[in-house]
Short mmCIF file of C-alpha atoms and ligand atoms in Angstrom, two decimals:
data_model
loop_
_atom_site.label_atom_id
_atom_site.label_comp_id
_atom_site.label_asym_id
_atom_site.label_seq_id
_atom_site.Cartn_x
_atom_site.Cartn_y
_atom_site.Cartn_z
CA UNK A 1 50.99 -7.85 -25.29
CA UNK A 2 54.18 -6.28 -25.16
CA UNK A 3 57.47 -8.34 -24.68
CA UNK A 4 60.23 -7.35 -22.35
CA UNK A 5 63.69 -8.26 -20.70
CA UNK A 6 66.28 -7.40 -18.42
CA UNK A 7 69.88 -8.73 -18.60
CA UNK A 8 72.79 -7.95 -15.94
CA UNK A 9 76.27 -9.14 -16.17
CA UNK A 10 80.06 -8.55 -15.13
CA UNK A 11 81.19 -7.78 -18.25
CA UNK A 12 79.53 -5.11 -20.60
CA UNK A 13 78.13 -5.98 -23.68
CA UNK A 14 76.07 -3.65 -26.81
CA UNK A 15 73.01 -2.82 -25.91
CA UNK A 16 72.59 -4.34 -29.94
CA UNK A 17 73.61 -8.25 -28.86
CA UNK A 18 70.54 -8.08 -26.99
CA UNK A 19 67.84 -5.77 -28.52
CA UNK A 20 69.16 -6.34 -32.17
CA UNK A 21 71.43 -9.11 -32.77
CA UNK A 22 69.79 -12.78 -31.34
CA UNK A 23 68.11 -14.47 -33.93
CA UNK A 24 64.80 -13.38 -32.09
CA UNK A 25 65.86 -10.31 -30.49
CA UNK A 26 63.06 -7.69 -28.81
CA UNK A 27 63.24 -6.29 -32.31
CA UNK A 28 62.08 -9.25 -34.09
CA UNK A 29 59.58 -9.48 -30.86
CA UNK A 30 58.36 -6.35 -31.76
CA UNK A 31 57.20 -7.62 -34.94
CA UNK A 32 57.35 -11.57 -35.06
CA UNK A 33 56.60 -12.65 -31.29
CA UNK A 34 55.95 -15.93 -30.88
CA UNK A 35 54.40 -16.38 -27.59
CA UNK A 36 51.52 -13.43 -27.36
CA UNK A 37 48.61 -14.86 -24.79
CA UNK A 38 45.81 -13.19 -24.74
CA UNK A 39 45.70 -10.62 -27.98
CA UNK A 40 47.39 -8.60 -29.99
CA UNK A 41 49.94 -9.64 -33.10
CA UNK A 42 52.63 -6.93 -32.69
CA UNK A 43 54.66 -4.80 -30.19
CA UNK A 44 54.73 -1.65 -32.43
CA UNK A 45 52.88 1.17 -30.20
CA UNK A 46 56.67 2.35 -29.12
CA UNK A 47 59.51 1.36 -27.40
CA UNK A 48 62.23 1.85 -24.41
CA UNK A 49 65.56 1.05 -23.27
CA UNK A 50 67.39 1.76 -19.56
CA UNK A 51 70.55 0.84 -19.47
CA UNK A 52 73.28 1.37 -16.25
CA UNK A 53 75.79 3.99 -17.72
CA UNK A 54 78.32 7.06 -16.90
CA UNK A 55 75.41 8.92 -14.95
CA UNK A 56 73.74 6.05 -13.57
CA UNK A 57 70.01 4.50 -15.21
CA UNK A 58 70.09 6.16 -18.49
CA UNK A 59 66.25 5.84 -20.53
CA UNK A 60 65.69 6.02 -24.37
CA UNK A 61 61.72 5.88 -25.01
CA UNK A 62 60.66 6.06 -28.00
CA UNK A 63 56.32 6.07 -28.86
CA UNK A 64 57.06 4.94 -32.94
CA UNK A 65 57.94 0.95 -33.43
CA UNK A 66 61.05 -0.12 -32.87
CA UNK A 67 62.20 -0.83 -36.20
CA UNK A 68 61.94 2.53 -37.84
CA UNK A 69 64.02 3.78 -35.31
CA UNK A 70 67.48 3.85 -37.17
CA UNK A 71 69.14 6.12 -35.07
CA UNK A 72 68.41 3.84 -32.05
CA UNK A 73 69.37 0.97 -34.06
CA UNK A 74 72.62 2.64 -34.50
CA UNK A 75 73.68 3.61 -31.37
CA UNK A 76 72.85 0.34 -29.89
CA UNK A 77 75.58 -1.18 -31.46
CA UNK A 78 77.80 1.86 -29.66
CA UNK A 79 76.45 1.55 -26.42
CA UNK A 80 77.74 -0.87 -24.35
CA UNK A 81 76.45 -1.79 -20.38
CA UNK A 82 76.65 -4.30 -17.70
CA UNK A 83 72.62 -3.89 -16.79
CA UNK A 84 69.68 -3.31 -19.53
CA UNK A 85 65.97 -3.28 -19.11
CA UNK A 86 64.51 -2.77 -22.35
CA UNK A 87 60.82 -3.32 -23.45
CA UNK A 88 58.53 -3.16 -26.64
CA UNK A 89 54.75 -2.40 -26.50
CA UNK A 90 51.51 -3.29 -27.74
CA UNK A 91 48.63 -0.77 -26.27
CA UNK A 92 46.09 -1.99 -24.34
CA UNK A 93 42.90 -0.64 -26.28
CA UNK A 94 41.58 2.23 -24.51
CA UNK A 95 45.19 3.65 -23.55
CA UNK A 96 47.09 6.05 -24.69
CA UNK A 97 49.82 5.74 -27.28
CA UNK A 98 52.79 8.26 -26.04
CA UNK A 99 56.35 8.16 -24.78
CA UNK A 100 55.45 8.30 -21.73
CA UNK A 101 52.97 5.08 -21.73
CA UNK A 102 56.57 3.11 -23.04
CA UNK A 103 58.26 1.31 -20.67
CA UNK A 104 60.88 0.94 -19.28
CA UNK A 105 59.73 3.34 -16.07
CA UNK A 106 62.83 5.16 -14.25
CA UNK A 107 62.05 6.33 -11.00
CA UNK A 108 63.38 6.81 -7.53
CA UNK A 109 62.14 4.76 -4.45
CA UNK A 110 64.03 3.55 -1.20
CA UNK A 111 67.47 5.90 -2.13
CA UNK A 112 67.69 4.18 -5.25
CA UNK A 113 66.96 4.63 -8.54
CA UNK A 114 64.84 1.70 -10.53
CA UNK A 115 63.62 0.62 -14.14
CA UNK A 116 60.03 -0.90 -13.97
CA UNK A 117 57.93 -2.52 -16.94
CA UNK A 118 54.95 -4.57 -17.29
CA UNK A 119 53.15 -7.08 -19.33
CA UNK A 120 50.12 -7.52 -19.51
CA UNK A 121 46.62 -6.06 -18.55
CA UNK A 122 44.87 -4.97 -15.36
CA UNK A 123 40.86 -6.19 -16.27
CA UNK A 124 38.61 -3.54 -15.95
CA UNK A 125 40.72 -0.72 -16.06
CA UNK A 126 40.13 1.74 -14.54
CA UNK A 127 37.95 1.11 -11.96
CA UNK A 128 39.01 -2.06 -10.54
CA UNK A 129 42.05 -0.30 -9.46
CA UNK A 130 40.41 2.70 -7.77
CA UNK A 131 40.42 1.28 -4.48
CA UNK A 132 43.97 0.60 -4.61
CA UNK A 133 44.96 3.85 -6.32
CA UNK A 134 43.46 5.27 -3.29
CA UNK A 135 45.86 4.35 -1.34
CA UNK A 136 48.69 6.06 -2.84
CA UNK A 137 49.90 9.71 -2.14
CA UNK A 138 47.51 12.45 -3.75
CA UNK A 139 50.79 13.58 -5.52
CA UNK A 140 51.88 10.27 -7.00
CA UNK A 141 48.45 9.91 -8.55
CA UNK A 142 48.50 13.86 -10.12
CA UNK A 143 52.45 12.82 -11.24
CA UNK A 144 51.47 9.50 -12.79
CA UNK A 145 53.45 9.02 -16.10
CA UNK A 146 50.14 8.68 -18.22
CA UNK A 147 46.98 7.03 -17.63
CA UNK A 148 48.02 3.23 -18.00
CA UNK A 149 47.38 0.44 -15.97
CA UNK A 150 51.40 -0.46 -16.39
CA UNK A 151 51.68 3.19 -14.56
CA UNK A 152 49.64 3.17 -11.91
CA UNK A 153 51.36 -0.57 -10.99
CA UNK A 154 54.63 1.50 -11.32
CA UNK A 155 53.29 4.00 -8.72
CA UNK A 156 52.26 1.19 -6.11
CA UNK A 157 55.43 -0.65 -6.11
CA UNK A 158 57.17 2.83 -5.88
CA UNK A 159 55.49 3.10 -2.79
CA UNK A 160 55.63 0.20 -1.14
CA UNK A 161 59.47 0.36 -1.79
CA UNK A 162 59.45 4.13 -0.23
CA UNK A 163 57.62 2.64 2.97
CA UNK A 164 60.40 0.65 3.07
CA UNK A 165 59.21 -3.13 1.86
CA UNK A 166 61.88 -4.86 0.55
CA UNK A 167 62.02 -4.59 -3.47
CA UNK A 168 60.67 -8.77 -4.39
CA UNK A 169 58.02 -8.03 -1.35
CA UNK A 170 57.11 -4.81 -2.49
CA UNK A 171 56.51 -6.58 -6.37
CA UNK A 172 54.99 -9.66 -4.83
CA UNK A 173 52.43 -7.62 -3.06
CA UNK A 174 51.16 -5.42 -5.81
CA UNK A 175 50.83 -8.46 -8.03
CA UNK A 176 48.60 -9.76 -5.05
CA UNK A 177 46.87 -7.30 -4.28
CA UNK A 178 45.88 -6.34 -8.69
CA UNK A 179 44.69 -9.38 -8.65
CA UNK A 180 42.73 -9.61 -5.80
CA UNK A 181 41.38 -6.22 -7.17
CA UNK A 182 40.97 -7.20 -10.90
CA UNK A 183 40.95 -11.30 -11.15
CA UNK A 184 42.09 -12.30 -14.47
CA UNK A 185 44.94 -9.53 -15.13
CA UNK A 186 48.22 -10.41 -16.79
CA UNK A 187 50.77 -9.58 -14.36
CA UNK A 188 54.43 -10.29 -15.54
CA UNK A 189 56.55 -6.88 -13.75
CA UNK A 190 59.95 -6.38 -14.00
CA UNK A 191 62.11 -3.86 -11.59
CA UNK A 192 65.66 -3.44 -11.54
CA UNK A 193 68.08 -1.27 -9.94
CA UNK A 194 71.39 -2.37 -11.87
CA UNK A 195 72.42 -4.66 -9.72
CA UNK A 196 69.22 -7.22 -9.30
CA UNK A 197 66.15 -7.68 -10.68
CA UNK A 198 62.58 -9.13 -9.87
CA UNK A 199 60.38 -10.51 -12.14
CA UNK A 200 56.83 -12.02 -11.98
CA UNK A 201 55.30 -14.36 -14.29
CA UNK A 202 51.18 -13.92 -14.10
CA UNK A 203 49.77 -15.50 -17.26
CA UNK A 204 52.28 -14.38 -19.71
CA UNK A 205 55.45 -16.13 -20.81
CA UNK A 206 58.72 -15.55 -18.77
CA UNK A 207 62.17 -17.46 -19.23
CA UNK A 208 65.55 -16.72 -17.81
CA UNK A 209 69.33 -17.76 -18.26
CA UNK A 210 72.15 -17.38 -17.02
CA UNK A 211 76.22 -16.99 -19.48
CA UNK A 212 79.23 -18.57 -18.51
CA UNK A 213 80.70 -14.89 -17.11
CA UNK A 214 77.98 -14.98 -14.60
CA UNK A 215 75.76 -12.76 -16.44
CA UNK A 216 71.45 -13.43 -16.16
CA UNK A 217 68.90 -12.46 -19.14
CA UNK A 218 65.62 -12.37 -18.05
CA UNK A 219 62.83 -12.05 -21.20
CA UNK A 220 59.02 -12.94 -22.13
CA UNK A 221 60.73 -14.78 -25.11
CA UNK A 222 63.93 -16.57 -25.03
CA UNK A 223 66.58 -14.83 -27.66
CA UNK A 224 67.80 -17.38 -29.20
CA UNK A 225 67.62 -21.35 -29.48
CA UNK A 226 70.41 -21.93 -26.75
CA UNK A 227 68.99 -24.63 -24.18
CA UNK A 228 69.98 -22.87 -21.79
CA UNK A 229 66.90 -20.73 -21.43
CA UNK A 230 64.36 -22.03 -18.78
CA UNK A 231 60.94 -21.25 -18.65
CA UNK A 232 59.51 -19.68 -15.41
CA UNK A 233 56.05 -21.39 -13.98
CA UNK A 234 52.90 -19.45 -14.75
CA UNK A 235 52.62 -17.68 -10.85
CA UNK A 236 56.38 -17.29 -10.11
CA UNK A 237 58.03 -14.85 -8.34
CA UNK A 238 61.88 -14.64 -9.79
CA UNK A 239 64.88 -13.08 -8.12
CA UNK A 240 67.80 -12.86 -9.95
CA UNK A 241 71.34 -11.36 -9.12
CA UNK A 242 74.26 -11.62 -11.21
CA UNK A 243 77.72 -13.17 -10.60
CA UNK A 244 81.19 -11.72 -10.34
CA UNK A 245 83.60 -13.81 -11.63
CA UNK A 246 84.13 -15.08 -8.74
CA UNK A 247 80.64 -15.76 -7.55
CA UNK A 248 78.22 -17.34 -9.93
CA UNK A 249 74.85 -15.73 -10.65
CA UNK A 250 72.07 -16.66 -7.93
CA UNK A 251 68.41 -16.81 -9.83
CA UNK A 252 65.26 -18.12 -7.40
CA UNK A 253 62.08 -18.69 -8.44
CA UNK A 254 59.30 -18.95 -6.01
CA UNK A 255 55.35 -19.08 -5.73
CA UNK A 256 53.61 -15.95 -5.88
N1 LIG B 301 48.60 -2.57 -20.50
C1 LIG B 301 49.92 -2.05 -20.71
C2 LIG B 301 49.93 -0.90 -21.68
O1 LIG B 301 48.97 -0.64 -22.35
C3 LIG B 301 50.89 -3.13 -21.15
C4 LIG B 301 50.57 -3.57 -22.53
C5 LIG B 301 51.04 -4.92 -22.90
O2 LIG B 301 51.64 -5.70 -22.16
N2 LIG B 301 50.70 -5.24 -24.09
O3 LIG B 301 50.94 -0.24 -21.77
#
């Protein structure tokens, strides 16, 4: 069940010391996780990267594992950022493997443009979800990135964010209402803009830290042995924004 993360900091860093480098990095997650609930043994169906560069949320997706990827390998050392969301993914049976079914998401909602992946599984895709699909815009259902449940999640919070919710509402109420819809899913979402980012952990594993510049990671798996990684409760909501220098990093984590 796919892994994912988001990290934003004051100071910019390879995209490599996070994807590549830790001693259990989202590439050895891709193919050595250690926390998988609920099924599958590898993140190898493809993978994506959004990072905050020259011209804004720049996305790398990728539908081939990973690790065979050397020309991504490579330029992650070169490419450096102060916000990544980056995930690696394990199908769902029954949905597609393309590009375009990889997340990270990049989209516009609210003015402002935002990387979106999830973890986990809607249950009884597709047709748990129709009612709620129905409520979205003809259009964003014919322009839905590909037929995933991760997608169509993508296309509600959109929304909500559009009609003006505020982003952690917006994510808080989709995870409600999915669940409502389809009892049992595996929520964990993840949206960023660059500058924050919400997270949810629904029966999948979630920690966060924050780094001594003020800088917050946010993955399924912690990246290394450091103690400072904390484990988010099963039903969180997390809100995380990163510190200055000045400021330190704010992180809250609250009950769905
Ligand atoms: N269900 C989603 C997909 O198929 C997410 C998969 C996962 O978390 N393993 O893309």
């Amino acid at each position: 069940m796919c892994r994912h993360l988001a990290h934003l900091g004051p100071t910019p860093v390879t995209l490599a010391s996070l994807l590549t480098e830790p001693p259990h990095s989202l590439l050895v997650q891709s193919y050595a996780p250690a926390d998988m609930r609920g099924g599958g043994t590898v993140n190898a169906d493809g993978f994506g990267a959004g990072w905050l560069g020259r011209e804004g949320l720049h996305l790398y997706r990728r539908d081939d594992p990973m690790w065979t990827d050397a020309s991504f390998l490579d330029l992650a050392r070169a490419v450096e950022t102060t916000a990544l969301v980056a995930a690696v993914r394990s199908a769902t049976v029954g949905m597609p493997v393309s590009t375009a079914a990889c997340a990270p998401f990049r989209g516009e909602a609210g003015g402002r443009t935002w990387l979106f992946s999830h973890n986990g599984v809607v249950r009884g895709w597709p047709h748990s979800m129709a009612d709620l699909a129905a409520t979205l815009p003809p259009l964003d259902l014919l322009t839905l990135e590909a037929a995933t449940d991760s997608a169509l999640l993508w296309a509600l919070v959109r929304a909500r964010i559009d009609a003006g919710k505020d982003p952690a509402d917006a994510v808080a109420g989709v995870v409600s209402d999915a669940l409502a819809a389809a009892p049992g899913s595996r929520l964990n979402l993840l949206l960023s803009d660059g500058a924050h980012v919400v997270a949810t952990a629904v029966d999948h594993a979630l920690s966060y830290r924050t780094h001594a510049d003020g800088a917050v990671t946010v993955a399924s798996e912690p990246l290394d042995e450091d103690p400072a990684w904390e484990p988010v409760t099963d039903g969180s909501l997390l809100v995380a924004h990163p510190g200055d220098g000045h400021d330190p990093p704010t992180v809250t984590v609250t009950a769905l």
